[in-house]
mmCIF file of C-alpha atoms and ligand atoms in Angstrom:
data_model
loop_
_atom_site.group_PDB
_atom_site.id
_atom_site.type_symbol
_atom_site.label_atom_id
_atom_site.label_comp_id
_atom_site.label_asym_id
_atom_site.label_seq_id
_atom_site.Cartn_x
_atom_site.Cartn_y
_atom_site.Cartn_z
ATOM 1 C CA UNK Q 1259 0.000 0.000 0.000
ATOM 2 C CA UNK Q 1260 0.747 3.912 -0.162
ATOM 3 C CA UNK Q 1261 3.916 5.294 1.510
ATOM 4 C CA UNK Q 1262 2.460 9.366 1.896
ATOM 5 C CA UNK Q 1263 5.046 11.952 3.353
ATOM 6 C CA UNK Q 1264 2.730 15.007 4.175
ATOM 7 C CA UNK Q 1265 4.943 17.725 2.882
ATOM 8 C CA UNK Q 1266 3.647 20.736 4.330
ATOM 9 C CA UNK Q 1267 5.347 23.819 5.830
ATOM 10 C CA UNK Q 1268 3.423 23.482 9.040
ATOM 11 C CA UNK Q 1269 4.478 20.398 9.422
ATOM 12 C CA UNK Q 1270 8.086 20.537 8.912
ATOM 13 C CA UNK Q 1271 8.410 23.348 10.752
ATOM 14 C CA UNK Q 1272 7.037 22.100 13.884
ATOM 15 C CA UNK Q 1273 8.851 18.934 13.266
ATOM 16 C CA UNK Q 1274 11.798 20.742 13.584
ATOM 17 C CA UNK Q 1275 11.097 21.960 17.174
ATOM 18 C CA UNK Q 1276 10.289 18.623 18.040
ATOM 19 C CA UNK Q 1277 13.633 17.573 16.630
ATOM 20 C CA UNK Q 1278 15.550 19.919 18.651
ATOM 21 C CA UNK Q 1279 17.463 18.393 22.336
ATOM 22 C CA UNK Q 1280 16.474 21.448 23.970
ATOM 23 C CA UNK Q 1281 12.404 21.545 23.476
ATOM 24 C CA UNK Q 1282 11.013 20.838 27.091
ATOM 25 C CA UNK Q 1283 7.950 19.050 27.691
ATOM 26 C CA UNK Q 1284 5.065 21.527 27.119
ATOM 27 C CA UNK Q 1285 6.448 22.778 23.706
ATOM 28 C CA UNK Q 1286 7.405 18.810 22.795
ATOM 29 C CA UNK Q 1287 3.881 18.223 23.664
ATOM 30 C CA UNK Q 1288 2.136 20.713 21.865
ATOM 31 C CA UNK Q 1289 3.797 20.265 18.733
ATOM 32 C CA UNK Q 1290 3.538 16.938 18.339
ATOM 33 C CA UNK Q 1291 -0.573 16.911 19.475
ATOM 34 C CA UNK Q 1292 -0.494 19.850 16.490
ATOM 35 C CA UNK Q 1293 1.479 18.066 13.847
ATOM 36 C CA UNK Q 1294 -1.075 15.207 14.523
ATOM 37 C CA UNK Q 1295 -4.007 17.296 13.912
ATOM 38 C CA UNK Q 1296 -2.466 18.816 10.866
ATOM 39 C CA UNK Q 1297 -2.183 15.070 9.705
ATOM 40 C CA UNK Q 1298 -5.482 14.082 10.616
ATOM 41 C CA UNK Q 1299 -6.871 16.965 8.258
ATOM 42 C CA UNK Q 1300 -4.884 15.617 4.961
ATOM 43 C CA UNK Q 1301 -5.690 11.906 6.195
ATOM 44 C CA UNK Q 1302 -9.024 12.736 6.651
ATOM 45 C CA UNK Q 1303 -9.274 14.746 3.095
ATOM 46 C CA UNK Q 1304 -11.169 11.745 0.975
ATOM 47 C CA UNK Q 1305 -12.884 9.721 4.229
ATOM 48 C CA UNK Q 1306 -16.752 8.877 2.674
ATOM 49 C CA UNK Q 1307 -19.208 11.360 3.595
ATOM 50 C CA UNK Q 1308 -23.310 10.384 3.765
ATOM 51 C CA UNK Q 1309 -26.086 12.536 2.392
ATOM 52 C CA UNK Q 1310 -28.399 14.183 5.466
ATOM 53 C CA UNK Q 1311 -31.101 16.483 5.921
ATOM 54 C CA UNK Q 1312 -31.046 19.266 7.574
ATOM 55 C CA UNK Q 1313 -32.611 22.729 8.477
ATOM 56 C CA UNK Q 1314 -30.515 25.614 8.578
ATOM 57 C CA UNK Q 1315 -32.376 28.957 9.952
ATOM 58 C CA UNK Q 1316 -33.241 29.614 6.802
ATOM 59 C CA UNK Q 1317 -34.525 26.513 4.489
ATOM 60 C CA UNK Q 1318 -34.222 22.700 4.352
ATOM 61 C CA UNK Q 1319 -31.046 21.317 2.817
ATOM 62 C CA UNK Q 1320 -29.517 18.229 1.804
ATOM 63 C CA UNK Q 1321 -25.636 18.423 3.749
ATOM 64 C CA UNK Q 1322 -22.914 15.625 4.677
ATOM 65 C CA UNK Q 1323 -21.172 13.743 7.581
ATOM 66 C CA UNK Q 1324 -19.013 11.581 7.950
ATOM 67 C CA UNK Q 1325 -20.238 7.767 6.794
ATOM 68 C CA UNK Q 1326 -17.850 6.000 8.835
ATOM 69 C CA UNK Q 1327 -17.311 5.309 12.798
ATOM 70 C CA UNK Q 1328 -13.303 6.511 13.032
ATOM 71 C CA UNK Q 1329 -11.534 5.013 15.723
ATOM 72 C CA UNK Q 1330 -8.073 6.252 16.897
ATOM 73 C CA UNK Q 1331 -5.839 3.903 18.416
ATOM 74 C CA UNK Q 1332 -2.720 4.707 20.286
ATOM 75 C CA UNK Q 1333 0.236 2.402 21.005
ATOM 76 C CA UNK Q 1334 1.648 3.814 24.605
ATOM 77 C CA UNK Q 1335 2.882 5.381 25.762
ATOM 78 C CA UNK Q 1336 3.955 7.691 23.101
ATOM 79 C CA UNK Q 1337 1.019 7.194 20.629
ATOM 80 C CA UNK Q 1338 -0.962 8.836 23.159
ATOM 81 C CA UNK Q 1339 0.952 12.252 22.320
ATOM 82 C CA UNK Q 1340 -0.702 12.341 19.385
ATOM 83 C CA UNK Q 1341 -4.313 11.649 20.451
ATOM 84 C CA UNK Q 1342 -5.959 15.094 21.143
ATOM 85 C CA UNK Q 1343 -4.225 16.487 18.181
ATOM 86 C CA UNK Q 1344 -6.232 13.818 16.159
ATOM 87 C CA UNK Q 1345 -9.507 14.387 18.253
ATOM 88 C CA UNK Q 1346 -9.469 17.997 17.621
ATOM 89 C CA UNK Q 1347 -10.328 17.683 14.159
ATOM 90 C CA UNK Q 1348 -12.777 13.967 15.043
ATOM 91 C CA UNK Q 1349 -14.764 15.057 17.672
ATOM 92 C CA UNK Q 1350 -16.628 12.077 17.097
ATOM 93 C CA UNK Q 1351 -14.162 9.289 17.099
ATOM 94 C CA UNK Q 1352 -13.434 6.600 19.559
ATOM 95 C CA UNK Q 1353 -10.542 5.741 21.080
ATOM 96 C CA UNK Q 1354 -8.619 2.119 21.495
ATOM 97 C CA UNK Q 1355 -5.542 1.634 23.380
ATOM 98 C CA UNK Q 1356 -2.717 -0.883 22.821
ATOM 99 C CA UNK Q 1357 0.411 -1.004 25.580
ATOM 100 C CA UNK Q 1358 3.725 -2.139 23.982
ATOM 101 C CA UNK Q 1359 7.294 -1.654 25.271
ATOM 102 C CA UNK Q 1360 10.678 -2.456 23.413
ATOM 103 C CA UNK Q 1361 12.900 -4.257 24.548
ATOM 104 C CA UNK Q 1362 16.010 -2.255 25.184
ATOM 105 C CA UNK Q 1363 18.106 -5.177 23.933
ATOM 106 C CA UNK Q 1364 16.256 -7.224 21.484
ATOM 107 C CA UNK Q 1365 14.016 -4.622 20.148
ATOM 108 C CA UNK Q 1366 11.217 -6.458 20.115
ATOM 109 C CA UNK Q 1367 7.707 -5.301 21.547
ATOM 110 C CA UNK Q 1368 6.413 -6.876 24.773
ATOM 111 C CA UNK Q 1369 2.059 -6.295 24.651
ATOM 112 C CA UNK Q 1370 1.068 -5.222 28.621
ATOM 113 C CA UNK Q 1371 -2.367 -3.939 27.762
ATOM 114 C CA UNK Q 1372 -5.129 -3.732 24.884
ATOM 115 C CA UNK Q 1373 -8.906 -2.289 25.684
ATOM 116 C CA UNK Q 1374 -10.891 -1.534 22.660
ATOM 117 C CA UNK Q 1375 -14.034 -0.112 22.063
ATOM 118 C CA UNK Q 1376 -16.875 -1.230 19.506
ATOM 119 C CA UNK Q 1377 -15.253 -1.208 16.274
ATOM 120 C CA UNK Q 1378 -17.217 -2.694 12.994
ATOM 121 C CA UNK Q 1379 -15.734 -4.182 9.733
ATOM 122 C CA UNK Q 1380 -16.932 -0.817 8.733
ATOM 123 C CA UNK Q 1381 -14.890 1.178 11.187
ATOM 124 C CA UNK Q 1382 -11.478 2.964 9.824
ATOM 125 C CA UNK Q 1383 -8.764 2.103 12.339
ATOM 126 C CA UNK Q 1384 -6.427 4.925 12.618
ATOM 127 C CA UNK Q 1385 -3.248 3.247 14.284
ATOM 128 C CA UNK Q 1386 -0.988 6.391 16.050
ATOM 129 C CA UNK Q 1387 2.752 6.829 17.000
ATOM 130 C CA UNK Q 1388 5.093 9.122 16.104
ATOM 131 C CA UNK Q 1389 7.988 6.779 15.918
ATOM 132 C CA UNK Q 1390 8.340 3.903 13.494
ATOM 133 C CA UNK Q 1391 11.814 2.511 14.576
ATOM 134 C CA UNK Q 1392 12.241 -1.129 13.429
ATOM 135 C CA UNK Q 1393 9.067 -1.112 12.676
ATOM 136 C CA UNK Q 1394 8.127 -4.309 15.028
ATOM 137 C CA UNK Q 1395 5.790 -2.487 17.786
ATOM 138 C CA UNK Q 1396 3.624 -0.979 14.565
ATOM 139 C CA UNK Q 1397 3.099 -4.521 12.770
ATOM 140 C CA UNK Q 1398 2.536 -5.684 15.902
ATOM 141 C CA UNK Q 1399 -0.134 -3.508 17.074
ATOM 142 C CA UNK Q 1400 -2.012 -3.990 13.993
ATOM 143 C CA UNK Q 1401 -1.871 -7.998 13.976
ATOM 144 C CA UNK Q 1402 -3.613 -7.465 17.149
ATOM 145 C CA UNK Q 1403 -6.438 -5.206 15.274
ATOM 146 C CA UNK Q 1404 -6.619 -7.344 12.141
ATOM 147 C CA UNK Q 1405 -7.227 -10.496 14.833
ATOM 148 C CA UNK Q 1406 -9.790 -8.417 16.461
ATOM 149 C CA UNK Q 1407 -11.789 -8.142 12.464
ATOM 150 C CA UNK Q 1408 -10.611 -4.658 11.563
ATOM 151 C CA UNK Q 1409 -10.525 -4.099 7.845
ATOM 152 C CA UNK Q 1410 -9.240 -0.647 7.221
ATOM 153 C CA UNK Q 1411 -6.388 0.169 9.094
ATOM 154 C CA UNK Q 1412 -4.045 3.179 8.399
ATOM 155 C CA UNK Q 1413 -0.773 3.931 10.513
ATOM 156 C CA UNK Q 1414 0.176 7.380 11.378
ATOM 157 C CA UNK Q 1415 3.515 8.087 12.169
ATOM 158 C CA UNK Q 1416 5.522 11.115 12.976
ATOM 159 C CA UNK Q 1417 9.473 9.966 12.003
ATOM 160 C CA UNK Q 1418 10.228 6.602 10.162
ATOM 161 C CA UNK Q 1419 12.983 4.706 9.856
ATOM 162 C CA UNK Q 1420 13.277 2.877 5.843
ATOM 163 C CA UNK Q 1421 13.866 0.017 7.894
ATOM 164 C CA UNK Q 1422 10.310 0.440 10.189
ATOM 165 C CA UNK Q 1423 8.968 1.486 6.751
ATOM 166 C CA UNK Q 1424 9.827 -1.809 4.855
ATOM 167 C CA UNK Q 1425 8.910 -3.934 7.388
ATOM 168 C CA UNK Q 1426 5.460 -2.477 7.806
ATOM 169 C CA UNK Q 1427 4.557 -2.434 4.168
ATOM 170 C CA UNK Q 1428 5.826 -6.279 4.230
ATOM 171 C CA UNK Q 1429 4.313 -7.774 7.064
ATOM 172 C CA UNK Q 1430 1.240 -5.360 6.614
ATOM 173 C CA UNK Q 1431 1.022 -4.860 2.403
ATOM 174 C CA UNK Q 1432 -2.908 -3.406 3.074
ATOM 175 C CA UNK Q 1433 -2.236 -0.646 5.326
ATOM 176 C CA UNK Q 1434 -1.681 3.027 4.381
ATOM 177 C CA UNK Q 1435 0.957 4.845 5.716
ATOM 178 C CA UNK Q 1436 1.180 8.161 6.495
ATOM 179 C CA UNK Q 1437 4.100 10.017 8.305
ATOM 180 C CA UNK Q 1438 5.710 13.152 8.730
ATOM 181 C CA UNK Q 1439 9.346 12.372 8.117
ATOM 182 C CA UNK Q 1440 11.353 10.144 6.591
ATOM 183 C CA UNK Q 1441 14.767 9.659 8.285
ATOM 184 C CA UNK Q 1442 18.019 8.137 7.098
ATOM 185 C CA UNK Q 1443 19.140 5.465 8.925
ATOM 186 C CA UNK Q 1444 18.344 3.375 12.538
ATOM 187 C CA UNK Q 1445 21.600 3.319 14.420
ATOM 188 C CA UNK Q 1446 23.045 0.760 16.286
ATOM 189 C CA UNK Q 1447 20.957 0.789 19.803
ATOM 190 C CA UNK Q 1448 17.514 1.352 17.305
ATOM 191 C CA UNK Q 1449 17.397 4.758 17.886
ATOM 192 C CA UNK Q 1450 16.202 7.048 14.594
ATOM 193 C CA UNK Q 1451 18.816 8.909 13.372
ATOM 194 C CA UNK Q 1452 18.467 12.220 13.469
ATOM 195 C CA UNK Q 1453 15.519 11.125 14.818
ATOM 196 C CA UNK Q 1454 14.536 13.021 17.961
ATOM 197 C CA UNK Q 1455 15.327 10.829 20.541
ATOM 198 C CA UNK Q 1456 12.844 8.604 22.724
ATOM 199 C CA UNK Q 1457 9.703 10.103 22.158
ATOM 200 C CA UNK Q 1458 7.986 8.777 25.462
ATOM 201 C CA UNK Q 1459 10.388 9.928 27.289
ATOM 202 C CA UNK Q 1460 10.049 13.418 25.961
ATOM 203 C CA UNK Q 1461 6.324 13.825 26.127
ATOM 204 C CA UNK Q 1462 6.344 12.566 29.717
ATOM 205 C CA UNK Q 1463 9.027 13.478 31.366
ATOM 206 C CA UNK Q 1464 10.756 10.220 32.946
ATOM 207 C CA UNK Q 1465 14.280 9.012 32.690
HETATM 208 C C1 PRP A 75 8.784 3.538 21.108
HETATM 209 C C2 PRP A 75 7.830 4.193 20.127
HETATM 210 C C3 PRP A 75 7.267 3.038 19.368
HETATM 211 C C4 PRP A 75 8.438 2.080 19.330
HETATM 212 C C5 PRP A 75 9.054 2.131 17.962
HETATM 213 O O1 PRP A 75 8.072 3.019 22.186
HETATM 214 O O2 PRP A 75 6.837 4.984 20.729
HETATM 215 O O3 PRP A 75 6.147 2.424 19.981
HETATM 216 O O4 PRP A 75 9.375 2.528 20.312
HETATM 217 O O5 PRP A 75 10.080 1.220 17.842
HETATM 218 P P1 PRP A 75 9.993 -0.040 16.875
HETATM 219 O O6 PRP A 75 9.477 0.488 15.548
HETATM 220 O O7 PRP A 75 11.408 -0.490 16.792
HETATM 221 O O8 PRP A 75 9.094 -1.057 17.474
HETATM 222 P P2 PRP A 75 8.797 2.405 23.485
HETATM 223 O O9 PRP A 75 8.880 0.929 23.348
HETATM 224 O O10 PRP A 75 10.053 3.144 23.754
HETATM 225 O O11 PRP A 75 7.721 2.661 24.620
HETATM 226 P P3 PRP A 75 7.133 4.027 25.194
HETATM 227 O O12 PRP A 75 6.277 4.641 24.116
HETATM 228 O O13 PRP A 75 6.363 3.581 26.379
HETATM 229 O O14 PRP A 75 8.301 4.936 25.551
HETATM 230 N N1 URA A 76 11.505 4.943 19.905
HETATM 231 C C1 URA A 76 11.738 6.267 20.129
HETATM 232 O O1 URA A 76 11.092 6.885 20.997
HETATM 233 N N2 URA A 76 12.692 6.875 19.409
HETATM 234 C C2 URA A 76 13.410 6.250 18.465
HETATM 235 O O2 URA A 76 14.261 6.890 17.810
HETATM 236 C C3 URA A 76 13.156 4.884 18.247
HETATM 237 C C4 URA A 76 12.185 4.254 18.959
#
């Protein structure tokens, strides 16, 4: 499926505070929930709309909504960074949560928690978090979703590694991608390089 890098000015340039070692917590935080809402508007550009009637003060009139239940789902901790950002433009959507940690020497994700609420063959699964590393906790996370009958799952990501990137379109060829960056190169502890360092640790403050 479709690798899409949302180039927009916006974007980048709040990526780039992000990026920087000296952003404290509020500004990290607020950037990131804003470059998620400023994805969630391009994601969001083509989602199916339904016919309704309505009254407006003046007449009757045939309008839209959105035809599909969206449901966000975080992986934590750091997916929930991104969360609000997304709500702010989806009032309406629901939200799922899936736990996964990395191990710091194998790299692979360990599940500690998964509560989900109703979501329909019809639903579109919106899978969040801003870093695709390896790419293991994101394939992951949506094996879990495709066992529990989602169909339309897209993955929205903040910085990618190629590596996170291949792995995700091969383990997962049916799932959009969106993301904000691109980066060269993982290096040798998994870290994204230039990255902008552990992302949970930035939005909430430990280590
Ligand atoms: C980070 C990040 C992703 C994962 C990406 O989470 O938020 O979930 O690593 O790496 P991967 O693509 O190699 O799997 P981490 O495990 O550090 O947990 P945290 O969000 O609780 O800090
Ligand atoms: N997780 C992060 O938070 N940052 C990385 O660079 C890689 C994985």
């Amino acid at each position: 499926m479709s690798v899409t890098i949302l180039n927009h000015s916006l974007i980048k340039h709040k990526l780039s505070i992000i990026r920087k070692k000296e952003t404290k917590i509020k500004d990290f935080y607020q950037n990131v929930n804003e470059i998620a809402g400023l994805m969630a508007y391009e994601i969001t550009r083509d989602f199916p709309l339904r016919e309704i009637e309505i009254e407006t003060p003046i007449c009757k009139s045939i309008q839209y909504e959105l035809a599909l239940d969206v449901v966000i789902v975080p992986i934590l901790r750091a997916g929930l960074g991104m969360v609000d950002g997304i709500r702010s433009m989806i009032p309406t959507a629901k939200i799922g949560f899936i736990g996964l940690y990395r191990d710091e020497k194998t790299l692979e994700p360990h599940e500690y928690y998964a509560k989900f609420p109703d979501i329909t063959k019809d639903s579109i699964v919106l899978v969040v978090d801003p870093m695709l590393a390896t790419g293991g906790s994101a394939s992951a996370a949506i094996s879990l979703l495709k066992e529990k009958g989602c169909k339309d799952i897209r993955y929205v990501g903040l910085v990618a590694a190629p590596d996170g990137i291949k792995r995700l379109q091969n383990d997962h060829p049916d799932v959009s991608i969106y993301l904000a960056a691109e980066d060269e190169k993982l290096n040798d502890v998994g870290y994204i390089v230039p990255g902008l360092g552990d992302c949970g640790d930035r939005l909430f403050g430990t280590k």
